[in-house]
mmCIF file of C-alpha atoms in Angstrom:
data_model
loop_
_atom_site.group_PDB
_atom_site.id
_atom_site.type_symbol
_atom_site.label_atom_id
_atom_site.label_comp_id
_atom_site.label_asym_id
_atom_site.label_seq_id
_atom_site.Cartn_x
_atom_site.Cartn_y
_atom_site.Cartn_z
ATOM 1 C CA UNK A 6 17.122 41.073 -14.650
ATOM 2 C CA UNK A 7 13.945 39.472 -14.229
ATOM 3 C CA UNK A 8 12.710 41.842 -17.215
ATOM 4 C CA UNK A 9 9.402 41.154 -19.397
ATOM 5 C CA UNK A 10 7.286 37.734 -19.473
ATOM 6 C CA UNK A 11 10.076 35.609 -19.923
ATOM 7 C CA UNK A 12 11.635 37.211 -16.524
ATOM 8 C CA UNK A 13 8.056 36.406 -15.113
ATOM 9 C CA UNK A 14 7.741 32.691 -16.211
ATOM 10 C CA UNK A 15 11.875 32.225 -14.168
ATOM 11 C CA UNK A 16 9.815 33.596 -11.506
ATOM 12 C CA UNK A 17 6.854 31.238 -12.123
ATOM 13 C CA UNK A 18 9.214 28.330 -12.766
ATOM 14 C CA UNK A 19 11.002 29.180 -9.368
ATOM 15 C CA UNK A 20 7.521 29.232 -7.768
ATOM 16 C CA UNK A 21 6.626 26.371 -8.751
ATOM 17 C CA UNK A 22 10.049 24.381 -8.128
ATOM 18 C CA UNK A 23 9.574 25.403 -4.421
ATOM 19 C CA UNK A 24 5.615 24.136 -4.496
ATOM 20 C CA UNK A 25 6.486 20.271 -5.599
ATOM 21 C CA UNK A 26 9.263 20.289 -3.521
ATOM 22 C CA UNK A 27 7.122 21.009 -0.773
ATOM 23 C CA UNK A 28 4.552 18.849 -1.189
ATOM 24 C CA UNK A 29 6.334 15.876 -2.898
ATOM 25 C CA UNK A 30 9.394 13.342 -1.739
ATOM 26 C CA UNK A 31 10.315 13.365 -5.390
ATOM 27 C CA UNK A 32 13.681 11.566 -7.186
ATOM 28 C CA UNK A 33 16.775 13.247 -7.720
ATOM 29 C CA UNK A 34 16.265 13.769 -11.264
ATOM 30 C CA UNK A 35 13.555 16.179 -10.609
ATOM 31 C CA UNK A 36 15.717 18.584 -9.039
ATOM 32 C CA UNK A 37 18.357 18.259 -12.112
ATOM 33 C CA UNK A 38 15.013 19.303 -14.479
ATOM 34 C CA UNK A 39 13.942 21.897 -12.313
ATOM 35 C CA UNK A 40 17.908 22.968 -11.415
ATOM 36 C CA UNK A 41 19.154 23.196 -15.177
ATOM 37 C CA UNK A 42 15.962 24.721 -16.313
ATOM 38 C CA UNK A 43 16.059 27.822 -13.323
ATOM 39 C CA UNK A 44 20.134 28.278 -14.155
ATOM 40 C CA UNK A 45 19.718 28.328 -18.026
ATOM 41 C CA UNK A 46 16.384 30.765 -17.697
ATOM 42 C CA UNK A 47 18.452 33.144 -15.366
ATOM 43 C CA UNK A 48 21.124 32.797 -18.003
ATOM 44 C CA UNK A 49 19.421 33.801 -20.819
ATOM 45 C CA UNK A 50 17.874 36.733 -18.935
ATOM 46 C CA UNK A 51 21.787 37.777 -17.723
ATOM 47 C CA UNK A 52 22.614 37.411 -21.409
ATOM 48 C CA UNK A 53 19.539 39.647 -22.922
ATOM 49 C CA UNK A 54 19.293 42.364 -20.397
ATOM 50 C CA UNK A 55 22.528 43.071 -18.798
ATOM 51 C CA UNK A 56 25.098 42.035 -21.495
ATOM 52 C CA UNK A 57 23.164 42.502 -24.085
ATOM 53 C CA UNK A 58 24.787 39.944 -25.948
ATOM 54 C CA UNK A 59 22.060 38.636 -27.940
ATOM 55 C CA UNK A 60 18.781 39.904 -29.530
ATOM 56 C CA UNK A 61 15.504 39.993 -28.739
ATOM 57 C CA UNK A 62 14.588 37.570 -31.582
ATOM 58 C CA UNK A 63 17.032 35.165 -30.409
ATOM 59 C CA UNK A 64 16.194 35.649 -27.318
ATOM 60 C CA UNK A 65 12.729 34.398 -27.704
ATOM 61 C CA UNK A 66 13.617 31.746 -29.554
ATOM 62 C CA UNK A 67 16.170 30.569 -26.881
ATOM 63 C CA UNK A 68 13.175 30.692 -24.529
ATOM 64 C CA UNK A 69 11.074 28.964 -26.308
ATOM 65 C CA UNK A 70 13.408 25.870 -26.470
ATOM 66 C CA UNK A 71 13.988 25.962 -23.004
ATOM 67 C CA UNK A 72 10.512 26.047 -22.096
ATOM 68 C CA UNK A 73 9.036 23.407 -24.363
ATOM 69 C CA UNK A 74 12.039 21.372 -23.590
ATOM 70 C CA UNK A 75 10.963 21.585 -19.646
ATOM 71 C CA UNK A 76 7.424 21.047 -20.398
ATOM 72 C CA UNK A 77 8.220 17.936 -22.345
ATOM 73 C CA UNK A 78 10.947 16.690 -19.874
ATOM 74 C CA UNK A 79 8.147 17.802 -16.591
ATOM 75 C CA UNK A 80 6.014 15.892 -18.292
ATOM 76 C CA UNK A 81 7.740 12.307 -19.118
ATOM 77 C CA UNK A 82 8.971 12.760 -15.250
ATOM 78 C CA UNK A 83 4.594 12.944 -14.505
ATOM 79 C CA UNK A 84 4.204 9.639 -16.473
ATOM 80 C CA UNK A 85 6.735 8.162 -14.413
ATOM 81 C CA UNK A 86 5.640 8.969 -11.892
ATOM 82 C CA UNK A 87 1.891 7.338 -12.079
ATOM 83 C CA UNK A 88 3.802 4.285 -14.221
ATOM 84 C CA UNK A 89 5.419 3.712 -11.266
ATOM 85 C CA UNK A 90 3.161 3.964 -8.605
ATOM 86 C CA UNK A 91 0.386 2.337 -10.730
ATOM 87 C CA UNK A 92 2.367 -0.963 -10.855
ATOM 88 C CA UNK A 93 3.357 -0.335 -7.228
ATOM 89 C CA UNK A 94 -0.268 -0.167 -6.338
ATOM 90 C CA UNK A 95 -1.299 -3.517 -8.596
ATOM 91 C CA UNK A 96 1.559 -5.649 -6.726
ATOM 92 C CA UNK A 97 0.691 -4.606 -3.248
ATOM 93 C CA UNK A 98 -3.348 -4.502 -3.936
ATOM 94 C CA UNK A 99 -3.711 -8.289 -2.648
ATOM 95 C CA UNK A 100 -1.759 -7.448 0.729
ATOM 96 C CA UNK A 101 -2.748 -4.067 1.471
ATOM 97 C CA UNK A 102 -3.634 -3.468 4.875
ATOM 98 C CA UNK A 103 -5.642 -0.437 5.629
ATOM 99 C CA UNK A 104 -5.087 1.752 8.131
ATOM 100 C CA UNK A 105 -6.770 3.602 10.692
ATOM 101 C CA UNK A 106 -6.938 6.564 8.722
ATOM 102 C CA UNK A 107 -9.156 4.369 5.854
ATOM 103 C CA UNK A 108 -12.435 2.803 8.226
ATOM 104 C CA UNK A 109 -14.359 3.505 5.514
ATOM 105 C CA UNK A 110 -12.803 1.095 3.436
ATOM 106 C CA UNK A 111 -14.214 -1.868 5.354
ATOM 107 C CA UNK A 112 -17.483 -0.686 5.734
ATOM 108 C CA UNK A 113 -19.932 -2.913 3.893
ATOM 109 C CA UNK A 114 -22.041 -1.865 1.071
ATOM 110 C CA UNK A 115 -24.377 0.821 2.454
ATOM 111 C CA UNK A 116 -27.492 -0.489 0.360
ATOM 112 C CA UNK A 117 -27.302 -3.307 2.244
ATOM 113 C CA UNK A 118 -27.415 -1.863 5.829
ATOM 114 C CA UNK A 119 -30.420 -0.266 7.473
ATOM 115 C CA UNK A 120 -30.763 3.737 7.704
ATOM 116 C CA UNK A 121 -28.122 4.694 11.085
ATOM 117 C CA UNK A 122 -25.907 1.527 10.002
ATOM 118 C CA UNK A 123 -24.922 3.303 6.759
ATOM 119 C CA UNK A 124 -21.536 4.611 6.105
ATOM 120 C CA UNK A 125 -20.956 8.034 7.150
ATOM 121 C CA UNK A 126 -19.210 11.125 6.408
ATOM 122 C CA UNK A 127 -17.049 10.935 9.429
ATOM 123 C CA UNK A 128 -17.329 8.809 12.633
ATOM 124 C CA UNK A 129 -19.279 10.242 15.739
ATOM 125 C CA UNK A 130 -17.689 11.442 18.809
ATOM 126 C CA UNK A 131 -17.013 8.822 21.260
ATOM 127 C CA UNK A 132 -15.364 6.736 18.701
ATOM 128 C CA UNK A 133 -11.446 6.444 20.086
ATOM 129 C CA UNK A 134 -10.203 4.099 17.539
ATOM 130 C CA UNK A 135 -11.544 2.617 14.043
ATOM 131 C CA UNK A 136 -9.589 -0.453 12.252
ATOM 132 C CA UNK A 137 -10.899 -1.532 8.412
ATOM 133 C CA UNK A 138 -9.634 -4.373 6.751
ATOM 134 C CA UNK A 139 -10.851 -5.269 3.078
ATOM 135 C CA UNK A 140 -9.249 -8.367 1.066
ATOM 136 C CA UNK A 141 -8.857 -8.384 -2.540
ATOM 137 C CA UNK A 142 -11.797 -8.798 -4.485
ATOM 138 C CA UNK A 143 -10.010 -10.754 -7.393
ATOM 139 C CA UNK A 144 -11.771 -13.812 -8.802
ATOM 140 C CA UNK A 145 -9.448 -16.347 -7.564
ATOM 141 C CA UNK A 146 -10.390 -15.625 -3.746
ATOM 142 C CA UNK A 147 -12.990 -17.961 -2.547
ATOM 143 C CA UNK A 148 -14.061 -15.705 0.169
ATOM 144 C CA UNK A 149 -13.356 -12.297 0.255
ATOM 145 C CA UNK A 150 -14.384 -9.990 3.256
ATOM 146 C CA UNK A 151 -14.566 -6.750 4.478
ATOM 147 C CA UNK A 152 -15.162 -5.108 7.873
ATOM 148 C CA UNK A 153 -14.557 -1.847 9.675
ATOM 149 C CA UNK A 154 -13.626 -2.258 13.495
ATOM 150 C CA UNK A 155 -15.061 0.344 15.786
ATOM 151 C CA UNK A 156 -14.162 1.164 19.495
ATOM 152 C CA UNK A 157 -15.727 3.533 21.846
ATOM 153 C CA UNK A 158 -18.069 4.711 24.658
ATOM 154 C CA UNK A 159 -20.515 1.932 25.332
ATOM 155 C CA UNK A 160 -23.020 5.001 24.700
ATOM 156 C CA UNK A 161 -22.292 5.264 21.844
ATOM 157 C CA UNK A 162 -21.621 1.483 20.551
ATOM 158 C CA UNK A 163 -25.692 1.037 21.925
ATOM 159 C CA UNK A 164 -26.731 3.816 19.472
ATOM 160 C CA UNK A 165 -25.657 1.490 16.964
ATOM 161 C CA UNK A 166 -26.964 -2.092 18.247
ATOM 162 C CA UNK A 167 -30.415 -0.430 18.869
ATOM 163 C CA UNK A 168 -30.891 -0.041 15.505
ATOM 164 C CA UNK A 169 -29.592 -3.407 14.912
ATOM 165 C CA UNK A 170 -31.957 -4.795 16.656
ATOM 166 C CA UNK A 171 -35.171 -3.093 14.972
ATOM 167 C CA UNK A 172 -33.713 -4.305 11.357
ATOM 168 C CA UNK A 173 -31.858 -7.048 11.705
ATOM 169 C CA UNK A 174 -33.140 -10.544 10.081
ATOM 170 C CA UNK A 175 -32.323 -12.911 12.812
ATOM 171 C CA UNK A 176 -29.682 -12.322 15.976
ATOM 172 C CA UNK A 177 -27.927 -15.147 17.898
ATOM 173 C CA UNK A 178 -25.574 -14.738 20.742
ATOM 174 C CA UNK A 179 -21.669 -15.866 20.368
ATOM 175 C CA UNK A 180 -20.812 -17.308 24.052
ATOM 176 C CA UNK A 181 -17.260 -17.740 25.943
ATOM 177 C CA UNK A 182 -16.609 -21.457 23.853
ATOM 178 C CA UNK A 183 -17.778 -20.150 20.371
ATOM 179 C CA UNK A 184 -21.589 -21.802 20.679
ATOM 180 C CA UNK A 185 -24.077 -19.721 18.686
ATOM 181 C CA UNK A 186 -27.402 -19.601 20.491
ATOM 182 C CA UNK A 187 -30.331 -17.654 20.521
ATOM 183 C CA UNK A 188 -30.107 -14.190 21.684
ATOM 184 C CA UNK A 189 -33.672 -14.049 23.677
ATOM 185 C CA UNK A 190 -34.091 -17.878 24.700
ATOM 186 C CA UNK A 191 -30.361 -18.996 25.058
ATOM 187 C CA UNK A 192 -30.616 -21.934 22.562
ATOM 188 C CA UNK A 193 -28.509 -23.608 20.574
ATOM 189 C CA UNK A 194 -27.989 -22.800 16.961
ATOM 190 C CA UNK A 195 -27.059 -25.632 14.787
ATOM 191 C CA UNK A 196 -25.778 -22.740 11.843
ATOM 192 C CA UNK A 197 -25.521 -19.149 11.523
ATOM 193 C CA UNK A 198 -23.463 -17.525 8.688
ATOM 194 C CA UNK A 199 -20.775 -15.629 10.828
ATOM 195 C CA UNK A 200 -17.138 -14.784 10.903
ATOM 196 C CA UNK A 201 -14.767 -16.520 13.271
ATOM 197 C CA UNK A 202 -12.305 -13.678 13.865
ATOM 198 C CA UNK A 203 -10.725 -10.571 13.204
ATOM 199 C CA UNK A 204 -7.989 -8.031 13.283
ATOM 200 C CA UNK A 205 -8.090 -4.807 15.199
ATOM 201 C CA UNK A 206 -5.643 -2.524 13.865
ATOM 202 C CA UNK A 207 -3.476 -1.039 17.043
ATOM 203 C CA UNK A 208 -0.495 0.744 15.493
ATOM 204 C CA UNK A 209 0.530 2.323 12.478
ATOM 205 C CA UNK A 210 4.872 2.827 11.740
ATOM 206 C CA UNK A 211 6.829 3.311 9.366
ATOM 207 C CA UNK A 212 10.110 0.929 8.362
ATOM 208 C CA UNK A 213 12.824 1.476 5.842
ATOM 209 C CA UNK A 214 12.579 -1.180 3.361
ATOM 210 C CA UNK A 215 15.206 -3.261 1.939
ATOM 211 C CA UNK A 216 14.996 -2.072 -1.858
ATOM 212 C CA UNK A 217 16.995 -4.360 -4.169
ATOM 213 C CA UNK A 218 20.518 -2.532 -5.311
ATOM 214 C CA UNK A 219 19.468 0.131 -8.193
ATOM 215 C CA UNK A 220 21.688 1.170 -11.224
ATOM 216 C CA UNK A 221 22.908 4.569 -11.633
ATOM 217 C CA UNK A 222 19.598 5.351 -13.766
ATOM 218 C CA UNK A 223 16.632 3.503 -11.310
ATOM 219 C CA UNK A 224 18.327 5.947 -8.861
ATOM 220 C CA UNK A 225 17.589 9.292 -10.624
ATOM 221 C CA UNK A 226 14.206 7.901 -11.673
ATOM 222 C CA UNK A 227 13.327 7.195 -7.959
ATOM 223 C CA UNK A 228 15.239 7.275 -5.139
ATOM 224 C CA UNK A 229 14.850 8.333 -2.596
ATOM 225 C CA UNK A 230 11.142 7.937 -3.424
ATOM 226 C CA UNK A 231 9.218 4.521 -1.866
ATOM 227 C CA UNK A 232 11.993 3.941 0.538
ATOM 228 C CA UNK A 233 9.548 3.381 3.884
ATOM 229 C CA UNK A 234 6.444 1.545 4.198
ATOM 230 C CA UNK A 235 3.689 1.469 6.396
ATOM 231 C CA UNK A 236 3.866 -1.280 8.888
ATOM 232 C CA UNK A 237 0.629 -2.301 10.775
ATOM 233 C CA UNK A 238 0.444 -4.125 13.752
ATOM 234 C CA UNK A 239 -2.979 -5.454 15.015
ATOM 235 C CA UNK A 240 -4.557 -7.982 17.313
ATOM 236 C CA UNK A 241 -6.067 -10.928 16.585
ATOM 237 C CA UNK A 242 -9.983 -11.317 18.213
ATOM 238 C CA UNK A 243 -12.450 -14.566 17.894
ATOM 239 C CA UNK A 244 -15.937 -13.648 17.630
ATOM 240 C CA UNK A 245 -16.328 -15.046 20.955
ATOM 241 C CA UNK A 246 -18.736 -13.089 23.552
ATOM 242 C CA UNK A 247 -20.476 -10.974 21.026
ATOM 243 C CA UNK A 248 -24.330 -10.524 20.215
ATOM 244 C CA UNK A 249 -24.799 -11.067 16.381
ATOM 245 C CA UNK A 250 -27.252 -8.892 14.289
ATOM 246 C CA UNK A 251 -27.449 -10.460 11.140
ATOM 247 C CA UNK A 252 -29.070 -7.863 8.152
ATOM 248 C CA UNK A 253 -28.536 -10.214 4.910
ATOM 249 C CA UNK A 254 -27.692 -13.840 4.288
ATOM 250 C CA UNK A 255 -28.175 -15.289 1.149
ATOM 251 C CA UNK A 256 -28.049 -19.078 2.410
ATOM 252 C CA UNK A 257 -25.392 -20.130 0.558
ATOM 253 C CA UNK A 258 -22.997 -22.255 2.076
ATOM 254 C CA UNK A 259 -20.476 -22.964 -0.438
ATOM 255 C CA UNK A 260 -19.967 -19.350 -1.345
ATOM 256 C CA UNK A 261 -22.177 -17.286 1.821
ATOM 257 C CA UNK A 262 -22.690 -13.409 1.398
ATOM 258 C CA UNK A 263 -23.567 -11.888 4.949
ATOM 259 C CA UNK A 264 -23.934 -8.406 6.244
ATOM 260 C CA UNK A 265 -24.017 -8.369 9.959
ATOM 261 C CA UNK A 266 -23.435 -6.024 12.975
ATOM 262 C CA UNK A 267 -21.336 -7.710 16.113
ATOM 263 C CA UNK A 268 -21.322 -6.518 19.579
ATOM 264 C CA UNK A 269 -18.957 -7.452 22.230
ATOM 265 C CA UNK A 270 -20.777 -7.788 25.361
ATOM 266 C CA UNK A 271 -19.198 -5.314 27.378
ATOM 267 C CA UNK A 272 -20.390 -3.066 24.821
ATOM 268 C CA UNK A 273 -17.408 -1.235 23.875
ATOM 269 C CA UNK A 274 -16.749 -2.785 20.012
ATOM 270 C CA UNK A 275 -18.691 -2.706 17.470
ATOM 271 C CA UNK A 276 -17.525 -4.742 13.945
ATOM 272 C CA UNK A 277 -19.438 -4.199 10.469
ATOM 273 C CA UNK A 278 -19.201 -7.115 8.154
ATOM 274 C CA UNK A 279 -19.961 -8.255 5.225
ATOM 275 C CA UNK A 280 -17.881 -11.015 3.244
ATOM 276 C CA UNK A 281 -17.727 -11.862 -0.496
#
């Protein structure tokens, strides 16, 4: 039945049906597309070849529809598709939380950060968990941030303070009540540019959300799509007991731009910063 390239674009279509559904949670009005288009394409090619019913002229011509009328159907459901999750993106862009999966995300401008300190293409060994938070970098915030959270073999967490310590501009030390004072001589600072906390991401889930009640037609167009989200759950750590490496501070106190390197001082954390 599957006779001539009509019978091989069914099988194509089929193919391809099988691929997206694969790979995509997708809306129940994709599988009506893909569903009437398969049955009406496997009709056609009863019709032509085994009852002979129609001609060949017709035949093409019939095929033609259908397939122009799935291309053009395929691709409104496309443009829904990035509609959708475009506008999805811009209302959660403020409040996204990244998650273990995206440390690269808080990692502070690489220009910025001495040769070793530089982003890489994948963490080293050693490194058993990695947190990155980034806030929105929309006008209206006064002090954006971002910072990538690493935890790991003290080994490894020195690789990265001793080359803190060859670049950075000036270093203080944190202590136990939040008192900044010299690294080497134990003095007190009256002010370094520094964060006072952040979040280590622990645990990634997922939760079923409560989505507001659909019509008949917001429920073909996407259910059962963007029915979970990703919950994060993460700890909350002062800045307390860490050595500071600070690599740029522009001075300003009103609006400050720092890059920095902290070290807890058991050795086993390592936080890249940089706000605005």
């Amino acid at each position: 039945m599957f006779q001539g390239f009509y019978g091989l674009l069914t099988v194509m279509l089929c193919v391809l049906c099988v691929i997206v559904v694969t790979l995509f949670n997708l809306a129940p009005i994709t599988y009506i597309v893909f569903g009437v288009t398969i049955l009406l394409s496997l009709l056609l090619q009863y019709i032509r070849f085994k009852k002979q019913s129609i001609s060949e002229k017709r035949h093409t011509q019939l095929a033609w529809c259908l397939n122009i009328a799935f291309t053009l159907s395929f691709s409104w459901l496309i443009g829904d598709w990035f509609k959708y999750d475009l506008q999805t993106s811009l209302d959660q862009f403020d409040s996204f939380e990244y998650s273990t999966k995206d440390w690269n995300q808080g990692w502070p401008n690489s220009e910025e950060l001495p040769e070793g300190l530089k982003r890489p293409e994948k963490l080293p060994e050693g490194i058993y968990n990695a947190s990155a938070f980034r806030s929105s970098l929309a006008w209206a915030n006064a002090y954006p941030e971002r910072y990538t959270v690493l935890e790991g073999d003290p080994k490894v967490i020195a690789q990265y303070e001793a080359i803190a310590k060859q670049n950075a501009a000036y270093t203080a030390q944190i202590d136990a009540d939040g008192v900044l004072r010299d690294l080497d001589t134990g003095e007190k600072k009256r002010f370094i540019s520094h964060p006072n906390s952040y979040n280590i991401i622990e645990s990634i889930e997922e939760e079923s959300l409560n989505l507001p009640q659909r019509n008949f037609i917001e429920w073909l167009r996407f259910a059962p799509r963007k029915e979970t989200k990703t919950v994060v759950k993460d700890t909350y750590n002062s800045t307390r007991n860490h050595r500071l490496y600070v690599f740029v501070d522009d001075g300003n106190t009103k609006r400050p731009h720092f890059v920095e390197l902290l070290i807890s001082n058991d050795g086993t954390r390592a936080v890249f910063y940089q706000s605005k």
